[in-house]
PDB file of C-alpha atoms in Angstrom:
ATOM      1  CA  UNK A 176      64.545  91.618  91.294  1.00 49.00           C
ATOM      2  CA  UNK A 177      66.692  94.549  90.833  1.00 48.00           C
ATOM      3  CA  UNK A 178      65.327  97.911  92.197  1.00 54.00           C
ATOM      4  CA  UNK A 179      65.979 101.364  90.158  1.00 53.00           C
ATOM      5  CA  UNK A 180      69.210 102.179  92.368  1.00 47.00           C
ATOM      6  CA  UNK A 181      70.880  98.646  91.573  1.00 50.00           C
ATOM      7  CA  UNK A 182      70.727  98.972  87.998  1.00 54.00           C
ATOM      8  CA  UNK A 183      72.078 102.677  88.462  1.00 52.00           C
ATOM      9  CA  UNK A 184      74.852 101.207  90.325  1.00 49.00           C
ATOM     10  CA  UNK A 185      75.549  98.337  88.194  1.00 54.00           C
ATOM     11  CA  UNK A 186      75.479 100.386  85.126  1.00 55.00           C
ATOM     12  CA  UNK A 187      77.644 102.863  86.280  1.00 52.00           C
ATOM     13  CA  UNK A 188      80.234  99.870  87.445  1.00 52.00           C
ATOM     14  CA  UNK A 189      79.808  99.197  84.066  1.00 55.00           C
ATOM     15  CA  UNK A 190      81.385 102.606  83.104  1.00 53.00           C
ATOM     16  CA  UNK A 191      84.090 102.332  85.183  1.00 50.00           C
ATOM     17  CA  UNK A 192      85.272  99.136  84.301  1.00 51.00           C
ATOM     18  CA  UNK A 193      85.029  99.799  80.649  1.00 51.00           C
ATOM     19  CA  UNK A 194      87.209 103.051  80.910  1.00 49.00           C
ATOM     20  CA  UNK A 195      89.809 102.905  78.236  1.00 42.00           C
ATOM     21  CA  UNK A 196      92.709 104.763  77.600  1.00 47.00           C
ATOM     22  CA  UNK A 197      90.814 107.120  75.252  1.00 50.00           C
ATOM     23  CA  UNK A 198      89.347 108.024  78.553  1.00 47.00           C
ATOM     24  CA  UNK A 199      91.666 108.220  80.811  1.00 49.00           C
ATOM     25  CA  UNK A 200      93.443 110.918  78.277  1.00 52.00           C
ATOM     26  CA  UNK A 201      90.237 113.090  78.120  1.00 53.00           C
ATOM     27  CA  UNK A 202      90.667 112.838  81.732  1.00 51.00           C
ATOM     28  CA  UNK A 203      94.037 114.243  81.749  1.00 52.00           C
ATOM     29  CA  UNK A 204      92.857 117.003  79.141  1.00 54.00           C
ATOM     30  CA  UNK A 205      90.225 117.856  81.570  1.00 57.00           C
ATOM     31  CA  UNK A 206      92.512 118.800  84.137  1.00 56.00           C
ATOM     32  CA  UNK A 207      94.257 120.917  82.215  1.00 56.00           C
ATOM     33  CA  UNK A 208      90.891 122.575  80.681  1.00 61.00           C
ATOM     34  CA  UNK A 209      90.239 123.327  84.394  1.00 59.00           C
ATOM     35  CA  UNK A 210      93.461 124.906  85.088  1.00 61.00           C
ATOM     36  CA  UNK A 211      93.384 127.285  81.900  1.00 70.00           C
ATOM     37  CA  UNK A 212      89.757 127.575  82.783  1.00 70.00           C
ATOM     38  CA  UNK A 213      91.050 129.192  86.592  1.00 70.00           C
ATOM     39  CA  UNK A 214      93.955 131.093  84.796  1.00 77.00           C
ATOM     40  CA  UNK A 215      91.326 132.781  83.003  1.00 83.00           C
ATOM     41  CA  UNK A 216      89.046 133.363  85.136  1.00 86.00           C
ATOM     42  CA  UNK A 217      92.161 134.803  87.749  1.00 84.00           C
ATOM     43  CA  UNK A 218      93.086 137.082  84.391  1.00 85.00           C
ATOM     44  CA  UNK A 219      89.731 138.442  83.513  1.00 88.00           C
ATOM     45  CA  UNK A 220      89.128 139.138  87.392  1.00 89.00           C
ATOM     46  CA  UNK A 221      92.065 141.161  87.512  1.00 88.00           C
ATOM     47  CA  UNK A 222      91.849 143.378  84.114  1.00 88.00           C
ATOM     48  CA  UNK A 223      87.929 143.969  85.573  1.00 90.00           C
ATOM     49  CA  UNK A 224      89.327 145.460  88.843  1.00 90.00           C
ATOM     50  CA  UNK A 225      91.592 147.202  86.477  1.00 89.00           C
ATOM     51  CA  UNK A 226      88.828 149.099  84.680  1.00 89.00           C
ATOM     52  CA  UNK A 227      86.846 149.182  86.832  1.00 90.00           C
ATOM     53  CA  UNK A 228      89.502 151.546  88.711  1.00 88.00           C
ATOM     54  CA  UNK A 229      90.101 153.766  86.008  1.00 87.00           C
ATOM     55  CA  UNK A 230      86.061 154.016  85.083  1.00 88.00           C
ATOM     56  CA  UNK A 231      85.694 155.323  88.968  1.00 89.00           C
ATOM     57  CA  UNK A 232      89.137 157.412  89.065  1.00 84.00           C
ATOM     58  CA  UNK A 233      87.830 158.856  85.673  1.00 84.00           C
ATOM     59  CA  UNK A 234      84.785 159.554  86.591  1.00 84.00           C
ATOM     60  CA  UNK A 235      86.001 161.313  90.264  1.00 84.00           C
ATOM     61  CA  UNK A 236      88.701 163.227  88.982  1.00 81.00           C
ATOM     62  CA  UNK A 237      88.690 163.479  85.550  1.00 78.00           C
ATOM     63  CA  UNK A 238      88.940 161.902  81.943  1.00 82.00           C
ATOM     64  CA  UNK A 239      92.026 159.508  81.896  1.00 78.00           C
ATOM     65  CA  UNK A 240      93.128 160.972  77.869  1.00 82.00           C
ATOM     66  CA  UNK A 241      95.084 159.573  75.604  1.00 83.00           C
ATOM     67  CA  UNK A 242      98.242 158.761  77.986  1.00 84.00           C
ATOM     68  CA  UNK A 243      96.030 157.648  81.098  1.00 82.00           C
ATOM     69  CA  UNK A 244      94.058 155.102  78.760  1.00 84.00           C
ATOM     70  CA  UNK A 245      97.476 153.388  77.362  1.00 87.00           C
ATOM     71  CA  UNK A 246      98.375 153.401  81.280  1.00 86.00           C
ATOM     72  CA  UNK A 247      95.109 151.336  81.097  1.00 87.00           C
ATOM     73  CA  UNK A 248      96.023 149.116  78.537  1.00 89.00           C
ATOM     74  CA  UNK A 249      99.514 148.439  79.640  1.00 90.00           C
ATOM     75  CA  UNK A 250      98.855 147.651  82.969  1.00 89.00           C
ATOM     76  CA  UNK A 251      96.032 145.079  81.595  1.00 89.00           C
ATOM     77  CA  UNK A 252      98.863 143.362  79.379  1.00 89.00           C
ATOM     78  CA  UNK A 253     101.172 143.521  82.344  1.00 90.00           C
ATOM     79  CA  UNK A 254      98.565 141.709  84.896  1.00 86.00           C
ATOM     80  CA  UNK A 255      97.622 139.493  81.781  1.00 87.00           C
ATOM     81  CA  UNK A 256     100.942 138.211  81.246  1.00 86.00           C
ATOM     82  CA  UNK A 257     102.034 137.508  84.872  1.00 84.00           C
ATOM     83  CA  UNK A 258      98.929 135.679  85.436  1.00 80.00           C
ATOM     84  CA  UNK A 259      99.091 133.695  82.239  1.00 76.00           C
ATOM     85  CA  UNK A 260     102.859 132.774  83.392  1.00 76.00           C
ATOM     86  CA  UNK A 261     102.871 132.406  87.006  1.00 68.00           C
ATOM     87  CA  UNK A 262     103.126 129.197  88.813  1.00 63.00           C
ATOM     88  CA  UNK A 263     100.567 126.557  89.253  1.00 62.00           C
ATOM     89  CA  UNK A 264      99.291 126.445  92.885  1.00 64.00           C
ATOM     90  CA  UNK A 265     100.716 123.774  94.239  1.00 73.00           C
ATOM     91  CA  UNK A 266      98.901 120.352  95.056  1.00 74.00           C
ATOM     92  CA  UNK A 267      97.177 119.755  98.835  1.00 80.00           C
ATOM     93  CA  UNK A 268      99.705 118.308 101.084  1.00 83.00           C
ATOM     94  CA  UNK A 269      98.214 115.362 102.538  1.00 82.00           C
ATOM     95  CA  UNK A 270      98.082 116.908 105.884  1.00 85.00           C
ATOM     96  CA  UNK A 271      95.603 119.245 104.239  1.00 88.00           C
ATOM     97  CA  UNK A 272      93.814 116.322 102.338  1.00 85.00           C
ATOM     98  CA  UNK A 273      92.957 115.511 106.445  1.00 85.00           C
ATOM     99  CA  UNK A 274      91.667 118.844 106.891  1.00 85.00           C
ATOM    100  CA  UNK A 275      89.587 119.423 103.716  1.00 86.00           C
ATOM    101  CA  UNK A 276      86.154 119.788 103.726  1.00 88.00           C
ATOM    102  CA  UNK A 277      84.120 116.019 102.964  1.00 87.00           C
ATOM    103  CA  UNK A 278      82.758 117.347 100.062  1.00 88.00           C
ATOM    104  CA  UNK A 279      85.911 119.389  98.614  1.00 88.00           C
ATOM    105  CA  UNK A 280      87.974 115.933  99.382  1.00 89.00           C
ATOM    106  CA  UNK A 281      87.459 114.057  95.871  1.00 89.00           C
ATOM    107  CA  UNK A 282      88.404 117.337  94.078  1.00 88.00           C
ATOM    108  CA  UNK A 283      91.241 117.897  96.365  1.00 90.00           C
ATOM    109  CA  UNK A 284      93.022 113.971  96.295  1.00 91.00           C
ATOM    110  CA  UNK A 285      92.660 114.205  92.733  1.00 88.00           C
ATOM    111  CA  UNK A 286      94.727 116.899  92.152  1.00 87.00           C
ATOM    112  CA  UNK A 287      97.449 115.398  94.608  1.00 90.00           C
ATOM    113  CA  UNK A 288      97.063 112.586  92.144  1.00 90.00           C
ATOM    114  CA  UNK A 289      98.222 114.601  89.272  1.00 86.00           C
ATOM    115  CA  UNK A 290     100.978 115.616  91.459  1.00 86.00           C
ATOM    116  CA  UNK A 291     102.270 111.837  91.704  1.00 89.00           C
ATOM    117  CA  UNK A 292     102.394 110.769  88.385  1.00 87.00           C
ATOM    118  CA  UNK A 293     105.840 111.487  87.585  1.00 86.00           C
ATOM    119  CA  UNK A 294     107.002 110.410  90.771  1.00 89.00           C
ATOM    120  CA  UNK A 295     104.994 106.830  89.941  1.00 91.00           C
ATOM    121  CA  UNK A 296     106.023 104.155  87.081  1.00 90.00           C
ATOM    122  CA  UNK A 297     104.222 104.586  84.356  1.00 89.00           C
ATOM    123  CA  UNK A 298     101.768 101.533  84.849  1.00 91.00           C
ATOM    124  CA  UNK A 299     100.772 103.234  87.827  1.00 91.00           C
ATOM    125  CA  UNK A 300      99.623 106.384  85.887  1.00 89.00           C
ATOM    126  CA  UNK A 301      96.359 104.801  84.458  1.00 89.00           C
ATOM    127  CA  UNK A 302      95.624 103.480  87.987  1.00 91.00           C
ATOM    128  CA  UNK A 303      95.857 107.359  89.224  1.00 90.00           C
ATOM    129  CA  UNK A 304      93.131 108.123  86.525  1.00 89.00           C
ATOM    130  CA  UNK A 305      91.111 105.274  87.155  1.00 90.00           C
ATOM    131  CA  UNK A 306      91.248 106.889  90.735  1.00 91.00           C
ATOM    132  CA  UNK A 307      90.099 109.973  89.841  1.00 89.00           C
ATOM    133  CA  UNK A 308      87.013 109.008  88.127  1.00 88.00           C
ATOM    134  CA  UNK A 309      86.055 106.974  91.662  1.00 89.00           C
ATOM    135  CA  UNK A 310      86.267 110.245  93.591  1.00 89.00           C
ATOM    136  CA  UNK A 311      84.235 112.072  90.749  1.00 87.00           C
ATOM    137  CA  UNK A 312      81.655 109.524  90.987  1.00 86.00           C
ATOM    138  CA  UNK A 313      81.512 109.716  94.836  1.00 85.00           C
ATOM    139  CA  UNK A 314      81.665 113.374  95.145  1.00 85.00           C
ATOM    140  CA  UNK A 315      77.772 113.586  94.723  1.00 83.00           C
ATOM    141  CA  UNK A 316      77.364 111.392  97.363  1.00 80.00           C
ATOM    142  CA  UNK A 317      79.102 112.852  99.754  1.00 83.00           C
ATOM    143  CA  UNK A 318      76.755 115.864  99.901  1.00 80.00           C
ATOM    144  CA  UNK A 319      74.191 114.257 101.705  1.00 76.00           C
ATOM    145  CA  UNK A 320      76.785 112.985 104.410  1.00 79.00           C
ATOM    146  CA  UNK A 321      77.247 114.736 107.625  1.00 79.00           C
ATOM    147  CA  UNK A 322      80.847 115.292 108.050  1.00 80.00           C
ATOM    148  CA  UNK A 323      80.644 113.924 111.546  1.00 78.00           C
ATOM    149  CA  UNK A 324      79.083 110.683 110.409  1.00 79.00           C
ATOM    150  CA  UNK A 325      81.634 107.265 110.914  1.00 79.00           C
ATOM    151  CA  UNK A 326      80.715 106.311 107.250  1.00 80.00           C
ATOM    152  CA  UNK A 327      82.356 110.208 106.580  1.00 84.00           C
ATOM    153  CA  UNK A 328      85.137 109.169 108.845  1.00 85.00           C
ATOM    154  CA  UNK A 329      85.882 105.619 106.813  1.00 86.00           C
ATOM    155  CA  UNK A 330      85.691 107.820 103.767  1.00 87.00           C
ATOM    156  CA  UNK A 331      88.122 110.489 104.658  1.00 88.00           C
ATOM    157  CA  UNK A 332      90.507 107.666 106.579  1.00 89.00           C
ATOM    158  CA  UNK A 333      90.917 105.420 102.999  1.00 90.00           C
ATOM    159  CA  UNK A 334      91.103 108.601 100.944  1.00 89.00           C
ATOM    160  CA  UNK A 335      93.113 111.253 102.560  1.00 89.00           C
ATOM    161  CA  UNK A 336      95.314 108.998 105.025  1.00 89.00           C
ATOM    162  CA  UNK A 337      95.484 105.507 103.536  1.00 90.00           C
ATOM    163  CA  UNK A 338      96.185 106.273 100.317  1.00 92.00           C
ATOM    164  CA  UNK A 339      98.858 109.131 100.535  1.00 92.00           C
ATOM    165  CA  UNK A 340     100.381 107.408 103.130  1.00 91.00           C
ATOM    166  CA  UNK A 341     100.797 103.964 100.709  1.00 92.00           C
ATOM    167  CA  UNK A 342     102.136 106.126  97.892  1.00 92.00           C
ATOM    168  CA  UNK A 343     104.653 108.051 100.120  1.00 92.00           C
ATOM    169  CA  UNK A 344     105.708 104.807 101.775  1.00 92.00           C
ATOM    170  CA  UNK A 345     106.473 103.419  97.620  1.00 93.00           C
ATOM    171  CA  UNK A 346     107.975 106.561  97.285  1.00 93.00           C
ATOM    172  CA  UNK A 347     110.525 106.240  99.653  1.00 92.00           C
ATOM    173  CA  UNK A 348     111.834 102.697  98.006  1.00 91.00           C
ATOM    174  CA  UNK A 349     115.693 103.989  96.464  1.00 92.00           C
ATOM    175  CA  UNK A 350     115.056 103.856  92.769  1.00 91.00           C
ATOM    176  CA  UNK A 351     117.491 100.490  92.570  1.00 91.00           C
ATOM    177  CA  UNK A 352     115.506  98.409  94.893  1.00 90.00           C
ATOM    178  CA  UNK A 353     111.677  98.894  93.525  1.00 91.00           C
ATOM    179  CA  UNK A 354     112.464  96.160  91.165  1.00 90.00           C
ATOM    180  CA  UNK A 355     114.203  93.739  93.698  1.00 89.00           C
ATOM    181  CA  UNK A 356     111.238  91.126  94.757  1.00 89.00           C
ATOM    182  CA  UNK A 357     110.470  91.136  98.665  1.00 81.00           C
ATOM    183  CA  UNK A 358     108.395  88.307 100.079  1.00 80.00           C
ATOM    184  CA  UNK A 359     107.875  87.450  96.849  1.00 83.00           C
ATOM    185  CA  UNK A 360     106.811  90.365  95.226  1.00 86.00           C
ATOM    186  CA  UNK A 361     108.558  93.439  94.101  1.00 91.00           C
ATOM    187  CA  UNK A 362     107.429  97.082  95.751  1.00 92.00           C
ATOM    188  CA  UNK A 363     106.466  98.134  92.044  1.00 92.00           C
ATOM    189  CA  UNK A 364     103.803  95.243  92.183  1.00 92.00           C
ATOM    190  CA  UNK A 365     102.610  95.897  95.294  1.00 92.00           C
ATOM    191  CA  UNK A 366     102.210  99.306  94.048  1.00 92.00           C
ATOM    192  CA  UNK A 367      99.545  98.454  91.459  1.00 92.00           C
ATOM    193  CA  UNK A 368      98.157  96.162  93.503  1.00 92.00           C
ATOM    194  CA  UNK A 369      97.492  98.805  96.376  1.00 92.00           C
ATOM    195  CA  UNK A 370      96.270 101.284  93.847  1.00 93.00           C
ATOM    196  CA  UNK A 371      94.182  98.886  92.170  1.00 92.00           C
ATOM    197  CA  UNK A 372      92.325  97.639  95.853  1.00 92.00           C
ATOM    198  CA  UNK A 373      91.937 101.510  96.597  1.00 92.00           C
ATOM    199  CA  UNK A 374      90.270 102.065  93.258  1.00 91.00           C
ATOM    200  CA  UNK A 375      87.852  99.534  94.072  1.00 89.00           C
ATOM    201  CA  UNK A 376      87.688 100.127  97.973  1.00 89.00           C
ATOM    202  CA  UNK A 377      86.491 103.436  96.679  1.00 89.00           C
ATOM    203  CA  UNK A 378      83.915 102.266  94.220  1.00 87.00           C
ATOM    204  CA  UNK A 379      82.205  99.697  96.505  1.00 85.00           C
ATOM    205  CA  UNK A 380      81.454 102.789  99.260  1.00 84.00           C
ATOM    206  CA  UNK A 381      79.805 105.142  96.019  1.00 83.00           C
ATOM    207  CA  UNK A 382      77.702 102.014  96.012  1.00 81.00           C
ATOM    208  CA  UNK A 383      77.155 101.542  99.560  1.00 78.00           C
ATOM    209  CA  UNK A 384      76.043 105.363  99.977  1.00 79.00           C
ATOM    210  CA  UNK A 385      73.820 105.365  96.556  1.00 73.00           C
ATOM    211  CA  UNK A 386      72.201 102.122  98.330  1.00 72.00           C
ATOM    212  CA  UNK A 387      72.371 103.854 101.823  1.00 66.00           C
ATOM    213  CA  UNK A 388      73.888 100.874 103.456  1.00 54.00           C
ATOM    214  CA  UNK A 389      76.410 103.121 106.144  1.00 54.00           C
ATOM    215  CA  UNK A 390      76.458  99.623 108.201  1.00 55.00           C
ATOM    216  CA  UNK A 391      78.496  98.092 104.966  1.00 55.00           C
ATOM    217  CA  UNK A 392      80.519 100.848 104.430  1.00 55.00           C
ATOM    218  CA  UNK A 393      81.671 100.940 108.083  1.00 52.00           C
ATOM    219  CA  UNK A 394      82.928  97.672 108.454  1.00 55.00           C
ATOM    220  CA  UNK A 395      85.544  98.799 105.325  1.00 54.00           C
ATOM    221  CA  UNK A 396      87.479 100.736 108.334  1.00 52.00           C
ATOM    222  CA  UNK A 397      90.842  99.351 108.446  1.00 52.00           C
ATOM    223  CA  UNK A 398      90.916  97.393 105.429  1.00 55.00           C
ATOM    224  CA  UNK A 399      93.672  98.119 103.943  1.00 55.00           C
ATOM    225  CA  UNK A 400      95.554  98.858 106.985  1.00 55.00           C
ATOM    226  CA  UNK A 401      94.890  95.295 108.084  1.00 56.00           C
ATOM    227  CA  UNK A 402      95.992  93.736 104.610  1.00 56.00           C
ATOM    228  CA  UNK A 403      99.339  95.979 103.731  1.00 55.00           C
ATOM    229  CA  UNK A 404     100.418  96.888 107.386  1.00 51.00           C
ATOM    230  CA  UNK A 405     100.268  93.236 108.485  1.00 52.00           C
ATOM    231  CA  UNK A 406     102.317  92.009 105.360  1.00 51.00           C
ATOM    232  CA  UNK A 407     104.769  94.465 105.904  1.00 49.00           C
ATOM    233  CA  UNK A 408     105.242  93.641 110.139  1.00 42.00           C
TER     234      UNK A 408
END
């Protein structure tokens, strides 16, 4: 009989598995809600500290008038418009990914996913999404795991080494060649078939950790190390 936790688990499989590309577009549209949502936040910060300068200098020295309050206003368009225009921050470099926090590690790989896309063939892209709903789904589990723990260490090794490491090594195929079969398959293949293992590699520890079986999720430690490192030697 199925306890309360397996049917969460199986239902939320479920989920996953039925994602379609409706989805994995709203996906997309919520990363770019979240980076307008920052811009704002970044712009409205900054026309605050602007006010709230003038409010203290007025109230200090004296009232601002007519010329000090356009001062005001221009400056707040100024700050407004180079915030609204500058630069995304870049992705996490994977040597950061390493680094990063356990819990600020699902957040963090997915936007070096977004960073990959054009650098990936365009099958790969709904594999990148499907990836990104894995680490939101395991993010809540991770809060309850001590960053020291080896089920923490499998975690970080398949997410922030493993993977970036198999996408850098695709990524370093010339153009020409990722087309060419090797042994039988051709790197673009083995692409999607890496990204689609690491997608579920992923899902099966959320399970392990909602069912609290760390034993299970530790013997997942060199996994795909094992499988793509020993076809390549």
């Amino acid at each position: 009989m199925m306890s309360e936790v397996d049917r969460q688990i199986a239902r939320s499989n479920e989920l996953l598995d039925r994602t379609s590309e409706r989805y994995r577009r709203s996906v997309g549209r919520q990363h770019r809600t979240n980076e307008v949502g920052r811009r704002l936040t970044r712009i409205a910060a900054a026309n605050g500290v602007i006010l709230l300068a003038a409010i203290i200098f007025g109230l200090a020295v004296g009232p601002l008038g007519l010329l000090g309050a356009v001062g005001v206003i221009a400056l707040m368009i100024l700050a407004t418009l180079m915030l609204a225009m500058a630069p995304s921050a870049p992705p996490p470099s994977p040597e950061k990914l390493r680094h990063a926090p356990l819990t600020a590690l699902p957040a963090q790989t997915g936007r070096w996913l977004d960073a990959q896309r054009l650098a990936l063939p365009a099958p790969a892209v709904p594999l990148l999404d499907a990836i990104s709903i894995r680490l939101d789904t395991l993010k809540p589990q991770l809060a309850g795991l001590a960053d020291d723990a080896p089920a923490a260490a499998e975690i970080r090794k398949l997410v922030s080494e493993q993977l970036p490491e198999f996408v850098d090594d695709y990524k370093k195929v010339p153009p020409p060649l990722r087309n060419v079969p090797r042994n039988g398959k051709t790197p673009d293949a083995q692409l999607l078939d890496g990204l689609k293992l690491i997608e579920q590699e992923i899902g099966e520890m959320t399970a392990d950790l909602a069912q609290g079986d760390l034993d299970s999720l530790a013997t997942r430690g060199r996994f795909l190390e094992i499988k793509y490192r020993g076809d390549e030697a």
